[in-house]
CSV table of C-alpha atoms in Angstrom, one decimal:
chain,number,residue,atom,x,y,z
A,647,MET,CA,-102.9,-166.6,49.2
A,648,SER,CA,-99.9,-168.2,48.5
A,649,GLU,CA,-101.6,-171.4,47.8
A,650,ASN,CA,-102.7,-169.4,44.2
A,651,PRO,CA,-100.1,-169.7,41.8
A,652,ASN,CA,-100.9,-166.3,40.0
A,653,GLU,CA,-100.5,-164.5,43.6
A,654,THR,CA,-97.5,-166.7,44.4
A,655,LYS,CA,-96.0,-165.5,41.2
A,656,LEU,CA,-96.9,-161.6,41.7
A,657,VAL,CA,-95.2,-162.6,44.9
A,658,ASN,CA,-91.7,-164.0,43.8
A,659,PHE,CA,-92.0,-161.4,41.3
A,660,ALA,CA,-92.2,-158.7,43.8
A,661,MET,CA,-89.5,-160.2,45.8
A,662,ALA,CA,-86.8,-160.8,43.3
A,663,ASN,CA,-86.1,-157.2,43.3
A,664,SER,CA,-83.1,-156.5,45.8
A,665,ILE,CA,-85.1,-152.8,46.4
A,666,ARG,CA,-88.4,-153.8,47.2
A,667,ARG,CA,-87.2,-156.4,49.6
A,668,LYS,CA,-85.2,-153.7,51.1
A,669,ILE,CA,-88.7,-151.8,51.9
A,670,ILE,CA,-90.2,-154.7,52.7
A,671,ASN,CA,-88.0,-155.4,55.6
A,672,PHE,CA,-87.5,-151.1,56.7
A,673,LEU,CA,-91.8,-152.1,56.9
A,674,ALA,CA,-90.9,-155.1,59.4
A,675,ASP,CA,-90.8,-152.6,62.5
A,676,GLY,CA,-94.0,-150.7,61.8
A,677,TYR,CA,-95.7,-148.2,59.6
A,678,ARG,CA,-93.7,-145.8,57.6
A,679,SER,CA,-94.3,-142.9,55.4
A,680,THR,CA,-93.6,-142.5,51.4
A,681,GLY,CA,-91.0,-139.8,52.5
A,682,GLU,CA,-89.3,-142.0,54.5
A,683,ILE,CA,-89.2,-145.1,52.6
A,684,GLY,CA,-88.1,-142.4,49.5
A,685,GLU,CA,-85.0,-141.7,52.1
A,686,ILE,CA,-83.6,-146.0,51.2
A,687,VAL,CA,-84.9,-145.6,48.0
A,688,GLU,CA,-84.5,-144.1,45.0
A,689,LYS,CA,-88.0,-141.4,44.8
A,690,ALA,CA,-87.9,-141.6,41.2
A,691,THR,CA,-89.3,-145.4,41.6
A,692,LEU,CA,-90.5,-145.7,44.7
A,693,GLY,CA,-94.0,-145.2,43.5
A,694,PHE,CA,-93.6,-148.1,40.6
A,695,HIS,CA,-92.1,-150.1,43.4
A,696,LEU,CA,-95.0,-149.8,45.9
A,697,LYS,CA,-97.2,-150.5,43.5
A,698,ILE,CA,-96.0,-154.4,42.7
A,699,LEU,CA,-95.5,-154.8,46.7
A,700,LYS,CA,-99.2,-153.7,47.0
A,701,ASP,CA,-100.3,-155.5,43.8
A,702,ALA,CA,-99.2,-158.7,45.5
A,703,GLY,CA,-100.8,-158.2,48.7
A,704,LEU,CA,-97.6,-157.2,50.5
A,705,ILE,CA,-98.3,-154.3,51.9
A,706,GLU,CA,-100.9,-151.3,52.5
A,707,LEU,CA,-101.0,-147.7,50.9
A,708,GLU,CA,-103.2,-145.4,52.9
A,709,GLU,CA,-102.5,-141.5,51.2
A,710,GLU,CA,-99.2,-141.4,52.1
A,711,THR,CA,-99.0,-144.6,54.9
A,712,VAL,CA,-97.2,-147.5,54.2
A,713,LYS,CA,-97.5,-150.4,56.3
A,714,LEU,CA,-97.3,-154.4,55.6
A,715,SER,CA,-100.3,-156.6,55.3
A,716,GLU,CA,-101.5,-159.0,57.3
A,717,TYR,CA,-100.2,-161.3,54.4
A,718,GLY,CA,-97.2,-159.9,54.5
A,719,THR,CA,-96.3,-159.8,57.9
A,720,ASN,CA,-96.4,-163.6,57.9
A,721,PHE,CA,-94.5,-163.9,55.2
A,722,LEU,CA,-92.0,-162.0,56.6
A,723,LYS,CA,-92.2,-164.3,59.8
A,724,GLY,CA,-92.5,-167.3,57.8
A,725,LYS,CA,-89.4,-166.3,55.6
A,726,LYS,CA,-87.3,-165.7,59.6
A,727,GLU,CA,-88.4,-168.5,60.9
A,728,LYS,CA,-87.7,-171.0,58.4
A,729,ASN,CA,-84.3,-169.2,58.3
A,730,ALA,CA,-84.5,-170.1,61.7
A,731,GLU,CA,-85.8,-173.9,61.2
A,732,GLU,CA,-82.6,-174.2,58.6
A,733,ILE,CA,-79.7,-173.7,61.1
A,734,THR,CA,-81.0,-176.8,63.2
A,735,ASP,CA,-81.3,-179.9,61.9
A,736,PHE,CA,-82.6,-182.6,59.6
A,737,SER,CA,-86.1,-183.5,61.4
A,738,GLN,CA,-88.3,-182.2,59.3
A,739,ALA,CA,-86.2,-183.7,55.8
A,740,LYS,CA,-87.3,-186.9,54.4
A,741,PRO,CA,-85.1,-189.1,52.3
A,742,ILE,CA,-84.7,-188.0,48.7
A,743,GLU,CA,-84.9,-190.5,45.7
A,744,ILE,CA,-83.2,-188.8,41.8
A,745,ALA,CA,-86.7,-189.2,39.7
A,746,ARG,CA,-85.6,-188.6,36.3
A,747,VAL,CA,-82.2,-187.8,33.9
A,748,LYS,CA,-84.2,-185.7,31.7
A,749,GLN,CA,-81.2,-184.3,29.3
A,750,VAL,CA,-77.7,-185.0,28.1
A,751,LEU,CA,-75.7,-183.1,26.3
A,752,PRO,CA,-72.6,-181.9,25.7
A,753,CYS,CA,-70.8,-179.0,28.3
A,754,ILE,CA,-70.4,-175.7,26.8
A,755,ALA,CA,-66.6,-174.9,28.1
A,756,ASP,CA,-65.2,-178.4,26.8
A,757,SER,CA,-68.2,-180.2,24.3
A,758,SER,CA,-66.4,-183.5,25.0
A,759,LYS,CA,-67.6,-183.4,28.3
A,760,LEU,CA,-71.3,-184.1,28.5
A,761,ARG,CA,-74.1,-181.9,31.1
A,762,VAL,CA,-77.1,-183.4,32.5
A,763,SER,CA,-80.2,-182.3,34.4
A,764,ALA,CA,-82.0,-184.3,36.7
A,765,ASN,CA,-85.0,-183.8,39.4
A,766,MET,CA,-84.8,-185.3,43.0
A,767,THR,CA,-87.9,-185.7,45.3
A,768,PRO,CA,-88.4,-184.4,47.6
A,769,PRO,CA,-87.1,-180.8,46.8
A,770,LEU,CA,-84.7,-180.0,49.8
A,771,SER,CA,-85.7,-176.7,50.2
A,772,GLY,CA,-85.2,-174.7,53.9
A,773,VAL,CA,-82.5,-177.7,54.4
A,774,LEU,CA,-79.7,-177.4,51.2
A,775,LYS,CA,-77.8,-175.0,53.5
A,776,LEU,CA,-76.9,-177.2,55.8
A,777,LEU,CA,-75.4,-179.7,53.4
A,778,GLU,CA,-73.1,-177.4,52.2
A,779,PRO,CA,-69.8,-178.8,55.0
A,780,LEU,CA,-70.9,-182.2,53.8
A,781,PHE,CA,-69.0,-181.4,50.6
A,782,PRO,CA,-65.5,-180.5,50.9
A,783,ARG,CA,-65.9,-178.0,47.7
A,784,SER,CA,-69.4,-176.7,48.0
A,785,ASN,CA,-70.8,-172.8,47.9
A,786,TYR,CA,-74.5,-172.3,49.3
A,787,SER,CA,-76.3,-169.4,47.8
A,788,ASP,CA,-79.3,-168.3,50.0
A,789,ARG,CA,-80.5,-165.6,47.2
A,790,LYS,CA,-80.7,-168.7,44.9
A,791,ASP,CA,-81.7,-171.5,47.2
A,792,SER,CA,-78.7,-173.6,44.8
A,793,LEU,CA,-75.7,-175.5,46.3
A,794,ILE,CA,-72.7,-175.5,43.7
A,795,ILE,CA,-70.4,-179.0,44.5
A,796,GLN,CA,-67.2,-179.5,42.7
A,797,LYS,CA,-65.5,-182.9,42.7
A,798,GLY,CA,-62.7,-182.7,40.6
A,799,GLU,CA,-63.6,-181.5,37.0
A,800,ILE,CA,-67.5,-182.4,38.1
A,801,ILE,CA,-70.1,-179.4,38.9
A,802,THR,CA,-72.8,-180.0,40.0
A,803,THR,CA,-75.8,-177.8,41.2
A,804,VAL,CA,-78.6,-178.5,43.5
A,805,TYR,CA,-81.5,-176.5,43.6
A,806,GLY,CA,-84.0,-175.9,46.0
A,807,SER,CA,-86.7,-176.7,44.1
A,808,GLY,CA,-85.8,-180.5,43.6
A,809,LYS,CA,-83.9,-179.0,39.6
A,810,VAL,CA,-80.2,-181.2,39.8
A,811,SER,CA,-77.2,-180.4,37.1
A,812,ILE,CA,-74.3,-182.0,36.4
A,813,ARG,CA,-71.6,-180.7,33.9
A,814,MET,CA,-68.3,-181.9,33.1
A,815,VAL,CA,-68.9,-185.6,33.2
A,816,GLU,CA,-67.3,-188.0,30.6
A,817,ASN,CA,-70.7,-190.0,29.9
A,818,GLU,CA,-74.2,-190.6,31.1
A,819,ASP,CA,-72.7,-193.1,33.6
A,820,GLU,CA,-70.7,-190.9,35.6
A,821,ALA,CA,-73.1,-189.2,35.8
A,822,LYS,CA,-75.5,-191.4,37.3
A,823,GLU,CA,-72.8,-192.7,39.3
A,824,GLU,CA,-72.6,-188.9,40.4
A,825,LEU,CA,-76.0,-188.6,41.0
A,826,GLU,CA,-76.3,-191.8,43.1
A,827,ARG,CA,-73.4,-190.7,45.5
A,828,LEU,CA,-74.8,-187.5,46.4
A,829,LYS,CA,-77.7,-189.4,47.3
A,830,SER,CA,-76.3,-191.4,49.4
A,831,ILE,CA,-74.4,-188.7,51.4
A,832,ILE,CA,-77.6,-186.5,51.5
A,833,ASN,CA,-79.8,-189.6,52.4
A,834,GLU,CA,-76.9,-191.2,55.2
A,835,ALA,CA,-77.4,-187.5,56.3
A,836,ILE,CA,-80.6,-187.0,57.1
A,837,ALA,CA,-80.7,-190.7,58.5
A,838,LYS,CA,-78.3,-189.2,61.8
A,839,GLY,CA,-80.4,-186.3,61.6
A,840,GLU,CA,-77.8,-184.2,62.9
A,841,ALA,CA,-76.7,-181.1,60.3
A,842,PRO,CA,-72.9,-181.3,60.3
A,843,ALA,CA,-71.1,-178.2,62.2
A,844,PRO,CA,-70.4,-175.3,59.1
A,845,ARG,CA,-67.5,-175.6,57.7
A,846,GLU,CA,-64.3,-173.1,57.8
A,847,LYS,CA,-63.4,-171.4,54.7
A,848,ALA,CA,-60.7,-169.9,53.1
A,849,LYS,CA,-59.5,-169.0,50.0
A,850,VAL,CA,-56.8,-170.4,48.4
A,851,ASP,CA,-54.7,-169.0,45.5
A,852,LEU,CA,-52.7,-170.1,42.5
A,853,ILE,CA,-50.1,-168.3,44.0
A,854,GLU,CA,-49.7,-169.1,47.3
A,855,ILE,CA,-49.8,-172.8,45.9
A,856,TYR,CA,-46.7,-172.2,43.6
A,857,LYS,CA,-44.6,-170.4,46.1
A,858,TYR,CA,-44.6,-173.4,48.4
A,859,LEU,CA,-43.5,-175.4,45.7
A,860,PRO,CA,-39.5,-176.3,44.8
A,861,GLN,CA,-39.9,-174.3,41.6
A,862,THR,CA,-37.0,-176.6,40.5
A,863,ASN,CA,-39.0,-177.3,37.0
A,864,CYS,CA,-37.6,-180.9,37.6
A,865,GLY,CA,-40.5,-182.2,35.6
A,866,LYS,CA,-40.9,-185.5,37.1
A,867,CYS,CA,-44.3,-185.1,38.0
A,868,GLY,CA,-44.9,-185.0,34.3
A,869,GLU,CA,-45.6,-181.5,33.9
A,870,GLN,CA,-44.3,-179.1,32.3
A,871,GLY,CA,-43.0,-177.2,35.6
A,872,CYS,CA,-44.0,-176.4,38.6
A,873,TYR,CA,-46.2,-173.7,37.6
A,874,SER,CA,-48.2,-176.2,35.3
A,875,PHE,CA,-48.2,-178.5,38.5
A,876,ALA,CA,-50.0,-175.6,40.7
A,877,ILE,CA,-52.5,-174.7,38.0
A,878,LYS,CA,-53.2,-178.8,38.1
A,879,LEU,CA,-53.6,-179.0,41.8
A,880,MET,CA,-55.4,-176.0,42.0
A,881,ALA,CA,-58.0,-178.2,39.4
A,882,ARG,CA,-57.5,-181.1,41.7
A,883,GLN,CA,-56.6,-183.2,38.4
A,884,VAL,CA,-53.2,-184.3,40.4
A,885,THR,CA,-52.2,-184.9,44.0
A,886,LEU,CA,-49.5,-183.7,46.0
A,887,GLU,CA,-48.1,-187.0,46.0
A,888,ARG,CA,-47.0,-186.4,42.9
A,889,CYS,CA,-44.4,-184.2,43.1
A,890,THR,CA,-41.5,-186.2,44.9
A,891,LEU,CA,-38.9,-183.6,45.6
A,892,LEU,CA,-41.6,-182.1,48.1
A,893,LYS,CA,-40.8,-185.7,50.0
A,894,GLU,CA,-37.4,-184.9,50.5
A,895,PRO,CA,-36.7,-183.7,54.4
A,896,GLU,CA,-35.5,-180.2,52.9
A,897,TYR,CA,-38.4,-179.4,51.2
A,898,ALA,CA,-40.3,-180.8,54.9
A,899,SER,CA,-41.9,-177.5,56.1
A,900,LYS,CA,-43.3,-176.9,52.5
A,901,GLN,CA,-44.9,-180.1,52.4
A,902,GLU,CA,-46.9,-179.5,55.1
A,903,HIS,CA,-48.0,-175.5,54.5
A,904,LEU,CA,-49.0,-177.8,51.0
A,905,GLN,CA,-50.8,-180.5,52.4
A,906,VAL,CA,-53.0,-177.4,54.3
A,907,LEU,CA,-53.3,-175.3,51.5
A,908,THR,CA,-54.4,-177.8,49.1
A,909,SER,CA,-57.1,-179.4,51.6
A,910,TYR,CA,-59.0,-176.3,50.9
A,911,ILE,CA,-59.3,-175.9,47.4
B,930,MET,CA,-59.6,-158.0,32.6
B,931,LYS,CA,-61.3,-159.1,35.8
B,932,SER,CA,-64.8,-158.9,35.2
B,933,VAL,CA,-67.4,-159.2,32.5
B,934,PHE,CA,-71.1,-157.6,31.5
B,935,TYR,CA,-72.4,-159.9,28.5
B,936,LEU,CA,-75.2,-157.8,27.7
B,937,LEU,CA,-77.8,-159.9,26.0
B,938,ASN,CA,-80.2,-157.8,23.9
B,939,THR,CA,-82.2,-160.0,21.7
B,940,ALA,CA,-84.6,-162.8,21.9
B,941,PRO,CA,-83.1,-166.1,23.1
B,942,TYR,CA,-84.6,-167.9,20.0
B,943,GLY,CA,-84.4,-167.2,16.1
B,944,SER,CA,-80.7,-166.1,16.4
B,945,GLU,CA,-77.4,-167.4,17.4
B,946,LYS,CA,-76.8,-164.3,19.9
B,947,ALA,CA,-78.6,-165.1,22.8
B,948,PHE,CA,-76.6,-169.1,23.2
B,949,GLY,CA,-73.5,-167.2,22.6
B,950,ALA,CA,-73.8,-164.6,25.1
B,951,LEU,CA,-74.2,-168.3,27.5
B,952,ASN,CA,-71.4,-169.8,25.6
B,953,ALA,CA,-69.0,-166.5,26.6
B,954,ALA,CA,-70.4,-166.1,29.6
B,955,ALA,CA,-69.9,-170.3,30.5
B,956,VAL,CA,-66.5,-170.3,29.3
B,957,SER,CA,-65.9,-167.2,31.0
B,958,LEU,CA,-66.2,-168.5,34.6
B,959,ASN,CA,-63.0,-169.9,35.5
B,960,GLY,CA,-61.2,-167.0,37.6
B,961,MET,CA,-63.3,-164.4,36.0
B,962,ASN,CA,-66.2,-162.2,37.7
B,963,VAL,CA,-69.3,-162.7,34.8
B,964,THR,CA,-72.2,-161.4,34.9
B,965,LEU,CA,-75.0,-161.6,31.9
B,966,GLY,CA,-77.4,-158.7,32.0
B,967,LEU,CA,-80.9,-159.1,29.9
B,968,TYR,CA,-82.2,-155.9,28.2
B,969,GLY,CA,-85.3,-155.5,25.6
B,970,ASP,CA,-85.9,-159.1,24.2
B,971,GLY,CA,-83.2,-160.5,26.1
B,972,VAL,CA,-85.8,-160.3,28.8
B,973,TYR,CA,-87.4,-163.8,27.3
B,974,LEU,CA,-84.6,-165.8,28.2
B,975,ALA,CA,-85.4,-165.1,32.2
B,976,ALA,CA,-88.8,-167.3,31.3
B,977,ALA,CA,-89.1,-170.2,33.4
B,978,ASP,CA,-90.5,-173.8,31.7
B,979,GLN,CA,-89.0,-172.6,28.3
B,980,ASP,CA,-89.8,-175.4,25.5
B,981,SER,CA,-87.7,-175.5,22.7
B,982,THR,CA,-88.3,-178.3,20.7
B,983,ASN,CA,-89.8,-178.3,18.1
B,984,LEU,CA,-87.0,-175.0,17.3
B,985,ARG,CA,-84.1,-177.8,17.0
B,986,MET,CA,-82.4,-175.2,19.1
B,987,PRO,CA,-80.7,-176.3,22.8
B,988,ASN,CA,-83.1,-175.4,25.9
B,989,LEU,CA,-81.3,-172.4,26.8
B,990,SER,CA,-83.0,-172.2,30.4
B,991,ASP,CA,-81.6,-175.5,31.4
B,992,ILE,CA,-77.5,-174.0,29.7
B,993,LEU,CA,-78.9,-171.4,33.0
B,994,TYR,CA,-79.7,-174.0,35.8
B,995,SER,CA,-76.1,-175.6,34.5
B,996,TYR,CA,-74.2,-173.0,35.4
B,997,GLY,CA,-75.2,-171.8,38.6
B,998,GLU,CA,-72.9,-169.8,40.0
B,999,LEU,CA,-73.5,-167.3,36.8
B,1000,ARG,CA,-74.8,-164.1,37.7
B,1001,VAL,CA,-78.1,-163.3,36.4
B,1002,LEU,CA,-79.4,-159.6,35.8
B,1003,VAL,CA,-82.8,-158.9,34.5
B,1004,HIS,CA,-83.6,-155.0,33.2
B,1005,GLU,CA,-87.1,-155.5,35.2
B,1006,PRO,CA,-88.7,-152.6,32.8
B,1007,SER,CA,-88.3,-154.4,29.8
B,1008,LEU,CA,-89.6,-157.3,31.2
B,1009,ILE,CA,-92.9,-155.4,32.5
B,1010,GLU,CA,-92.8,-153.9,29.0
B,1011,ARG,CA,-93.1,-157.0,27.8
B,1012,GLY,CA,-95.8,-158.5,29.7
B,1013,LEU,CA,-93.8,-161.0,31.6
B,1014,PHE,CA,-95.0,-159.2,35.1
B,1015,ASP,CA,-97.0,-162.1,35.6
B,1016,LYS,CA,-95.1,-165.4,34.4
B,1017,THR,CA,-92.4,-167.5,36.5
B,1018,LEU,CA,-89.3,-167.0,36.1
B,1019,ILE,CA,-86.2,-168.8,36.1
B,1020,GLU,CA,-84.7,-168.7,40.4
B,1021,THR,CA,-81.4,-167.5,39.3
B,1022,ILE,CA,-82.8,-164.5,38.1
B,1023,GLU,CA,-82.3,-160.8,39.4
B,1024,LEU,CA,-84.5,-158.0,38.9
B,1025,VAL,CA,-82.8,-154.6,38.6
B,1026,ASP,CA,-84.3,-151.2,37.5
B,1027,GLU,CA,-83.1,-149.1,35.1
B,1028,GLU,CA,-80.5,-147.2,37.4
B,1029,ASP,CA,-78.8,-150.3,39.0
B,1030,PHE,CA,-78.9,-151.8,35.5
B,1031,LEU,CA,-76.5,-149.2,34.1
B,1032,LYS,CA,-74.8,-149.2,37.6
B,1033,GLU,CA,-73.6,-153.1,36.8
B,1034,MET,CA,-72.3,-152.0,33.9
B,1035,GLU,CA,-70.3,-149.0,34.9
B,1036,ASN,CA,-69.0,-151.2,37.7
B,1037,LEU,CA,-67.6,-153.9,35.5
B,1038,ASP,CA,-64.1,-154.2,33.8
B,1039,SER,CA,-66.1,-154.9,30.4
B,1040,VAL,CA,-69.1,-154.6,28.7
B,1041,ILE,CA,-69.6,-157.6,25.6
B,1042,LEU,CA,-73.1,-156.8,23.6
B,1043,PHE,CA,-75.0,-159.5,22.1
C-alpha cells in the first residue's frame, strides 16, 4: 500500500491528527469496540475519525468492532522498529551532499539578513534525532522530524525529507559556508558510525544570567549596562570575556557560575 | 502577553493577509509561545509544493519551512470541505478537530485575526 503515492497521502493525512494517532495506538493491543474507543475520544467525531483511518487502510471495521488491518499492524510495527533503530548508530546512514541552494530571500524579522532554502541528499530521516548532540544549541522535533540548530544569530532547520532552511545569514556565501559546515559535521559523525551521547538539556534564563553579572553598569564591555550585556550574552552576540570586572578575584565565584550557565545557552 | 494565536481565515495568495500573519508570527517567535491557526480558506496554506512565481508573491510555504519552530494548527473540517483531503501537506502542520482548535485558541493569551 505504501508504494502508492495516493494511499501514502491518505495515511499521512490520517496520522497528522493526534486523535487518530491515539486511536491507532489504542488498537495496538487488539480488538476494541466502538464504545471502548468512544471513551478515549470525543463520541461526536468518532465515526469521522474511524472512516478516515479505514479509508487509509489502517483499520478494519466490523459492525461495532474495530481492529488494526494487516497494513495498520505493519505500519505501527514499522514505526516502533524505526524508533528503536533511531537510538542506535549511523550504520544505515550515508554521507550527505548539499544538492542545491534553491532560494535566497530577505528574512522576515530582519530584512537586512537573508534566508536560504536548500536540499540535502540522501534525506536524513531516521537518523536526524541522533545528530542533535553534535550541535550545542539544537532541538529535535519528533513530530515534525526536524532539527533546529542555532549558531549565533543563524538558525538552520534540517527536515527529515532533506529540506534545509537557513535564516539570518549576511549573504549567500555565508549560507554556503554554513551548509558546508553542517555537511562536514554530519558526514564526520556518519563516518565514525557511533551516535554521540545524548546531550543534557538545561534552560537558561536571562534574569539568572543578569543575577551573576557584577550589576555595576560600568560600561567597560561597551554596552549600556549589565542588563544589555546579559541580553547580548543570551543572543550569543558577545562572550563572557568582554566583562573585565568578572576577572577580578571578588567576582571569581560569579564568573564560574556564568561559565557554566553560558555553556547551556 | 506570553502566548499568541494568529488566526488566518483567508486564502494565502491574492491578499497580503497570509503574508502578514506569517510576518507577525515570525517576529513573535523570539520569546513568545506562538501558534498559527489555519481556518476556512486559510487552510490552503498547508498545501505542499506551492508555486507563487506567476503571482509575483513570495512562496509562503517556504516561510513555513524557514520557521520550523512555528506551531501550525490546521482546522481539519475546513481542509476536508475544500477537497484537500488527499493532497500532500507540509509536514510541519498538525491537523485538529473543531473542538481542539477552539480549545487551543481559548488557552492562549491573545487571538489575532488575519
